[in-house]
Amino acid sequence: MRAPGTPTIRLTIARSPHELATLAADAVVEALPGDRAPVLGVATGSSPSGVYVELARRQAAGEIDLRDASAFALDEYVGLPDGDPHSYRAVVDEQVVVPLGLDPARVHVPHGSAADLAAEAASYERRISEAGGVDVQILGIGRNGHIAFNEPGSALDSRTREAELAPETIADNARFFDNPDQVPRRCVTQGVGTILDARRIVLVAQGEAKADALAHALEDAVSPAWPATALQQHADVIVIVDEAAASSLTPEARAAAGVGIR
């Protein structure tokens, strides 16, 4: 059991969706370099969506300038045709590229339709490295503890690769498709080790469905059984969650909430 509230993971329990998005955007902006164009790591899903809305508001207000930023998505489905509206390329374009005014040429998503997925994965790792690495990774968490599509059992030093989706993940993602049979079974995902290379990680989680996974991630020993526990090995992780997502945390972990944030 890892003692909660240690300096490597700073936890805040937000009182509203607006506060969660604001605090997460603060944590992202704080990590942006001032002497060069930033490199963002972007996650898809419902939990991070408000963060992008808040960053876009700040961009429109002239409070930040991300027009020269590069961005790398965490993952992509295998088997969807190019341009499919269910693809994470489409989601990233809608939620990140257009609202933030990013140059699409600087926004990278794995090509799940590539003929050689191993070569695509190696190329993706290379592109991240050539960009100078990710300055700040926005991250969500799956109810089985996955980060990106690193399902339980993933090696904690894994790199970008083709992977199989867990049944829980397929079931959770079925809500985005007309028919559950349409949900892809495989993906290309950044590895746990790839994610841990980011200089800062900002994890956001909302809803009771994420509560057990969050408790395991913050309080269990580091283990591939709960891939998100690997975040405990990173030097700069900020976790911002709502009350529902925090509902399974121990009193000790809850008491430590807010260290380094508020």
PDB file of N, CA, C and O in Angstrom, residues 44-85:
ATOM      1  N   THR A  44      -8.815  11.423 -25.294  1.00  0.00           N
ATOM      2  CA  THR A  44     -10.217  11.562 -25.659  1.00  0.00           C
ATOM      3  C   THR A  44     -11.073  11.041 -24.514  1.00  0.00           C
ATOM      4  O   THR A  44     -10.573  10.531 -23.530  1.00  0.00           O
ATOM      5  N   GLY A  45     -12.378  11.169 -24.645  1.00  0.00           N
ATOM      6  CA  GLY A  45     -13.277  10.708 -23.594  1.00  0.00           C
ATOM      7  C   GLY A  45     -14.021  11.863 -22.961  1.00  0.00           C
ATOM      8  O   GLY A  45     -13.707  13.042 -23.185  1.00  0.00           O
ATOM      9  N   SER A  46     -14.998  11.535 -22.147  1.00  0.00           N
ATOM     10  CA  SER A  46     -15.858  12.559 -21.558  1.00  0.00           C
ATOM     11  C   SER A  46     -15.154  13.362 -20.474  1.00  0.00           C
ATOM     12  O   SER A  46     -15.384  14.572 -20.338  1.00  0.00           O
ATOM     13  N   SER A  47     -14.295  12.726 -19.683  1.00  0.00           N
ATOM     14  CA  SER A  47     -13.673  13.437 -18.564  1.00  0.00           C
ATOM     15  C   SER A  47     -12.790  14.602 -19.010  1.00  0.00           C
ATOM     16  O   SER A  47     -12.844  15.688 -18.424  1.00  0.00           O
ATOM     17  N   PRO A  48     -11.937  14.441 -20.047  1.00  0.00           N
ATOM     18  CA  PRO A  48     -11.078  15.572 -20.441  1.00  0.00           C
ATOM     19  C   PRO A  48     -11.762  16.638 -21.290  1.00  0.00           C
ATOM     20  O   PRO A  48     -11.174  17.699 -21.516  1.00  0.00           O
ATOM     21  N   SER A  49     -12.984  16.387 -21.765  1.00  0.00           N
ATOM     22  CA  SER A  49     -13.571  17.297 -22.751  1.00  0.00           C
ATOM     23  C   SER A  49     -13.721  18.716 -22.218  1.00  0.00           C
ATOM     24  O   SER A  49     -13.500  19.692 -22.941  1.00  0.00           O
ATOM     25  N   GLY A  50     -14.087  18.858 -20.952  1.00  0.00           N
ATOM     26  CA  GLY A  50     -14.237  20.183 -20.378  1.00  0.00           C
ATOM     27  C   GLY A  50     -12.924  20.933 -20.275  1.00  0.00           C
ATOM     28  O   GLY A  50     -12.906  22.178 -20.302  1.00  0.00           O
ATOM     29  N   VAL A  51     -11.817  20.196 -20.151  1.00  0.00           N
ATOM     30  CA  VAL A  51     -10.501  20.827 -20.087  1.00  0.00           C
ATOM     31  C   VAL A  51     -10.205  21.533 -21.407  1.00  0.00           C
ATOM     32  O   VAL A  51      -9.706  22.665 -21.435  1.00  0.00           O
ATOM     33  N   TYR A  52     -10.540  20.877 -22.522  1.00  0.00           N
ATOM     34  CA  TYR A  52     -10.307  21.487 -23.828  1.00  0.00           C
ATOM     35  C   TYR A  52     -11.199  22.718 -24.035  1.00  0.00           C
ATOM     36  O   TYR A  52     -10.772  23.707 -24.634  1.00  0.00           O
ATOM     37  N   VAL A  53     -12.421  22.645 -23.521  1.00  0.00           N
ATOM     38  CA  VAL A  53     -13.315  23.808 -23.613  1.00  0.00           C
ATOM     39  C   VAL A  53     -12.707  24.990 -22.868  1.00  0.00           C
ATOM     40  O   VAL A  53     -12.713  26.131 -23.361  1.00  0.00           O
ATOM     41  N   GLU A  54     -12.171  24.744 -21.667  1.00  0.00           N
ATOM     42  CA  GLU A  54     -11.568  25.828 -20.883  1.00  0.00           C
ATOM     43  C   GLU A  54     -10.298  26.348 -21.544  1.00  0.00           C
ATOM     44  O   GLU A  54     -10.052  27.569 -21.568  1.00  0.00           O
ATOM     45  N   LEU A  55      -9.475  25.464 -22.081  1.00  0.00           N
ATOM     46  CA  LEU A  55      -8.274  25.929 -22.791  1.00  0.00           C
ATOM     47  C   LEU A  55      -8.661  26.757 -24.014  1.00  0.00           C
ATOM     48  O   LEU A  55      -8.018  27.772 -24.310  1.00  0.00           O
ATOM     49  N   ALA A  56      -9.703  26.340 -24.714  1.00  0.00           N
ATOM     50  CA  ALA A  56     -10.159  27.097 -25.886  1.00  0.00           C
ATOM     51  C   ALA A  56     -10.681  28.468 -25.472  1.00  0.00           C
ATOM     52  O   ALA A  56     -10.470  29.466 -26.178  1.00  0.00           O
ATOM     53  N   ARG A  57     -11.358  28.536 -24.321  1.00  0.00           N
ATOM     54  CA  ARG A  57     -11.834  29.831 -23.836  1.00  0.00           C
ATOM     55  C   ARG A  57     -10.653  30.765 -23.579  1.00  0.00           C
ATOM     56  O   ARG A  57     -10.680  31.942 -23.963  1.00  0.00           O
ATOM     57  N   ARG A  58      -9.609  30.236 -22.956  1.00  0.00           N
ATOM     58  CA  ARG A  58      -8.433  31.053 -22.661  1.00  0.00           C
ATOM     59  C   ARG A  58      -7.706  31.465 -23.946  1.00  0.00           C
ATOM     60  O   ARG A  58      -7.183  32.573 -24.039  1.00  0.00           O
ATOM     61  N   GLN A  59      -7.703  30.554 -24.906  1.00  0.00           N
ATOM     62  CA  GLN A  59      -7.085  30.883 -26.200  1.00  0.00           C
ATOM     63  C   GLN A  59      -7.844  32.027 -26.868  1.00  0.00           C
ATOM     64  O   GLN A  59      -7.242  32.993 -27.351  1.00  0.00           O
ATOM     65  N   ALA A  60      -9.169  31.925 -26.870  1.00  0.00           N
ATOM     66  CA  ALA A  60      -9.983  32.957 -27.512  1.00  0.00           C
ATOM     67  C   ALA A  60      -9.864  34.302 -26.790  1.00  0.00           C
ATOM     68  O   ALA A  60      -9.938  35.365 -27.426  1.00  0.00           O
ATOM     69  N   ALA A  61      -9.645  34.251 -25.475  1.00  0.00           N
ATOM     70  CA  ALA A  61      -9.525  35.476 -24.687  1.00  0.00           C
ATOM     71  C   ALA A  61      -8.120  36.068 -24.732  1.00  0.00           C
ATOM     72  O   ALA A  61      -7.879  37.135 -24.157  1.00  0.00           O
ATOM     73  N   GLY A  62      -7.210  35.380 -25.397  1.00  0.00           N
ATOM     74  CA  GLY A  62      -5.844  35.868 -25.482  1.00  0.00           C
ATOM     75  C   GLY A  62      -5.019  35.623 -24.236  1.00  0.00           C
ATOM     76  O   GLY A  62      -3.927  36.183 -24.082  1.00  0.00           O
ATOM     77  N   GLU A  63      -5.506  34.739 -23.347  1.00  0.00           N
ATOM     78  CA  GLU A  63      -4.782  34.444 -22.111  1.00  0.00           C
ATOM     79  C   GLU A  63      -3.634  33.470 -22.351  1.00  0.00           C
ATOM     80  O   GLU A  63      -2.659  33.460 -21.595  1.00  0.00           O
ATOM     81  N   ILE A  64      -3.760  32.629 -23.362  1.00  0.00           N
ATOM     82  CA  ILE A  64      -2.712  31.693 -23.744  1.00  0.00           C
ATOM     83  C   ILE A  64      -2.613  31.695 -25.264  1.00  0.00           C
ATOM     84  O   ILE A  64      -3.521  32.175 -25.953  1.00  0.00           O
ATOM     85  N   ASP A  65      -1.525  31.158 -25.775  1.00  0.00           N
ATOM     86  CA  ASP A  65      -1.355  31.060 -27.226  1.00  0.00           C
ATOM     87  C   ASP A  65      -0.781  29.688 -27.552  1.00  0.00           C
ATOM     88  O   ASP A  65       0.395  29.419 -27.311  1.00  0.00           O
ATOM     89  N   LEU A  66      -1.639  28.817 -28.056  1.00  0.00           N
ATOM     90  CA  LEU A  66      -1.243  27.452 -28.395  1.00  0.00           C
ATOM     91  C   LEU A  66      -1.184  27.228 -29.899  1.00  0.00           C
ATOM     92  O   LEU A  66      -1.091  26.080 -30.343  1.00  0.00           O
ATOM     93  N   ARG A  67      -1.202  28.300 -30.677  1.00  0.00           N
ATOM     94  CA  ARG A  67      -1.294  28.139 -32.130  1.00  0.00           C
ATOM     95  C   ARG A  67      -0.093  27.393 -32.705  1.00  0.00           C
ATOM     96  O   ARG A  67      -0.209  26.748 -33.755  1.00  0.00           O
ATOM     97  N   ASP A  68       1.057  27.471 -32.053  1.00  0.00           N
ATOM     98  CA  ASP A  68       2.246  26.775 -32.546  1.00  0.00           C
ATOM     99  C   ASP A  68       2.474  25.437 -31.857  1.00  0.00           C
ATOM    100  O   ASP A  68       3.499  24.790 -32.088  1.00  0.00           O
ATOM    101  N   ALA A  69       1.544  25.026 -31.016  1.00  0.00           N
ATOM    102  CA  ALA A  69       1.722  23.782 -30.261  1.00  0.00           C
ATOM    103  C   ALA A  69       1.623  22.559 -31.173  1.00  0.00           C
ATOM    104  O   ALA A  69       0.923  22.566 -32.191  1.00  0.00           O
ATOM    105  N   SER A  70       2.343  21.523 -30.784  1.00  0.00           N
ATOM    106  CA  SER A  70       2.161  20.196 -31.361  1.00  0.00           C
ATOM    107  C   SER A  70       1.358  19.360 -30.369  1.00  0.00           C
ATOM    108  O   SER A  70       1.324  19.668 -29.170  1.00  0.00           O
ATOM    109  N   ALA A  71       0.706  18.326 -30.862  1.00  0.00           N
ATOM    110  CA  ALA A  71      -0.074  17.465 -29.975  1.00  0.00           C
ATOM    111  C   ALA A  71       0.004  16.019 -30.450  1.00  0.00           C
ATOM    112  O   ALA A  71       0.074  15.747 -31.655  1.00  0.00           O
ATOM    113  N   PHE A  72      -0.010  15.117 -29.490  1.00  0.00           N
ATOM    114  CA  PHE A  72       0.007  13.687 -29.761  1.00  0.00           C
ATOM    115  C   PHE A  72      -1.142  13.022 -29.014  1.00  0.00           C
ATOM    116  O   PHE A  72      -1.262  13.159 -27.790  1.00  0.00           O
ATOM    117  N   ALA A  73      -1.999  12.329 -29.765  1.00  0.00           N
ATOM    118  CA  ALA A  73      -3.092  11.581 -29.151  1.00  0.00           C
ATOM    119  C   ALA A  73      -2.566  10.282 -28.558  1.00  0.00           C
ATOM    120  O   ALA A  73      -1.525   9.756 -28.974  1.00  0.00           O
ATOM    121  N   LEU A  74      -3.305   9.770 -27.599  1.00  0.00           N
ATOM    122  CA  LEU A  74      -2.873   8.554 -26.909  1.00  0.00           C
ATOM    123  C   LEU A  74      -3.081   7.293 -27.725  1.00  0.00           C
ATOM    124  O   LEU A  74      -2.283   6.353 -27.636  1.00  0.00           O
ATOM    125  N   ASP A  75      -4.134   7.242 -28.536  1.00  0.00           N
ATOM    126  CA  ASP A  75      -4.493   5.955 -29.134  1.00  0.00           C
ATOM    127  C   ASP A  75      -5.451   6.139 -30.295  1.00  0.00           C
ATOM    128  O   ASP A  75      -5.943   7.236 -30.552  1.00  0.00           O
ATOM    129  N   GLU A  76      -5.684   5.043 -30.990  1.00  0.00           N
ATOM    130  CA  GLU A  76      -6.627   5.014 -32.106  1.00  0.00           C
ATOM    131  C   GLU A  76      -7.111   3.582 -32.300  1.00  0.00           C
ATOM    132  O   GLU A  76      -6.390   2.612 -32.021  1.00  0.00           O
ATOM    133  N   TYR A  77      -8.345   3.463 -32.747  1.00  0.00           N
ATOM    134  CA  TYR A  77      -8.891   2.147 -33.068  1.00  0.00           C
ATOM    135  C   TYR A  77      -8.203   1.563 -34.298  1.00  0.00           C
ATOM    136  O   TYR A  77      -7.772   2.290 -35.190  1.00  0.00           O
ATOM    137  N   VAL A  78      -8.143   0.260 -34.349  1.00  0.00           N
ATOM    138  CA  VAL A  78      -7.713  -0.468 -35.546  1.00  0.00           C
ATOM    139  C   VAL A  78      -8.954  -0.929 -36.298  1.00  0.00           C
ATOM    140  O   VAL A  78      -9.904  -1.449 -35.690  1.00  0.00           O
ATOM    141  N   GLY A  79      -8.953  -0.730 -37.597  1.00  0.00           N
ATOM    142  CA  GLY A  79     -10.016  -1.282 -38.429  1.00  0.00           C
ATOM    143  C   GLY A  79     -11.036  -0.289 -38.923  1.00  0.00           C
ATOM    144  O   GLY A  79     -11.840  -0.622 -39.804  1.00  0.00           O
ATOM    145  N   LEU A  80     -11.034   0.925 -38.385  1.00  0.00           N
ATOM    146  CA  LEU A  80     -11.962   1.930 -38.897  1.00  0.00           C
ATOM    147  C   LEU A  80     -11.371   2.590 -40.132  1.00  0.00           C
ATOM    148  O   LEU A  80     -10.173   2.869 -40.184  1.00  0.00           O
ATOM    149  N   PRO A  81     -12.187   2.873 -41.134  1.00  0.00           N
ATOM    150  CA  PRO A  81     -11.663   3.533 -42.332  1.00  0.00           C
ATOM    151  C   PRO A  81     -11.267   4.969 -42.029  1.00  0.00           C
ATOM    152  O   PRO A  81     -11.778   5.595 -41.101  1.00  0.00           O
ATOM    153  N   ASP A  82     -10.341   5.512 -42.801  1.00  0.00           N
ATOM    154  CA  ASP A  82      -9.951   6.917 -42.654  1.00  0.00           C
ATOM    155  C   ASP A  82     -11.182   7.801 -42.769  1.00  0.00           C
ATOM    156  O   ASP A  82     -12.021   7.617 -43.658  1.00  0.00           O
ATOM    157  N   GLY A  83     -11.289   8.769 -41.874  1.00  0.00           N
ATOM    158  CA  GLY A  83     -12.421   9.678 -41.894  1.00  0.00           C
ATOM    159  C   GLY A  83     -13.640   9.194 -41.141  1.00  0.00           C
ATOM    160  O   GLY A  83     -14.649   9.923 -41.071  1.00  0.00           O
ATOM    161  N   ASP A  84     -13.595   8.011 -40.553  1.00  0.00           N
ATOM    162  CA  ASP A  84     -14.748   7.506 -39.806  1.00  0.00           C
ATOM    163  C   ASP A  84     -15.022   8.435 -38.616  1.00  0.00           C
ATOM    164  O   ASP A  84     -14.115   8.768 -37.858  1.00  0.00           O
ATOM    165  N   PRO A  85     -16.278   8.857 -38.419  1.00  0.00           N
ATOM    166  CA  PRO A  85     -16.578   9.795 -37.330  1.00  0.00           C
ATOM    167  C   PRO A  85     -16.373   9.202 -35.938  1.00  0.00           C
ATOM    168  O   PRO A  85     -16.309   9.947 -34.956  1.00  0.00           O
TER     169      PRO A  85
END
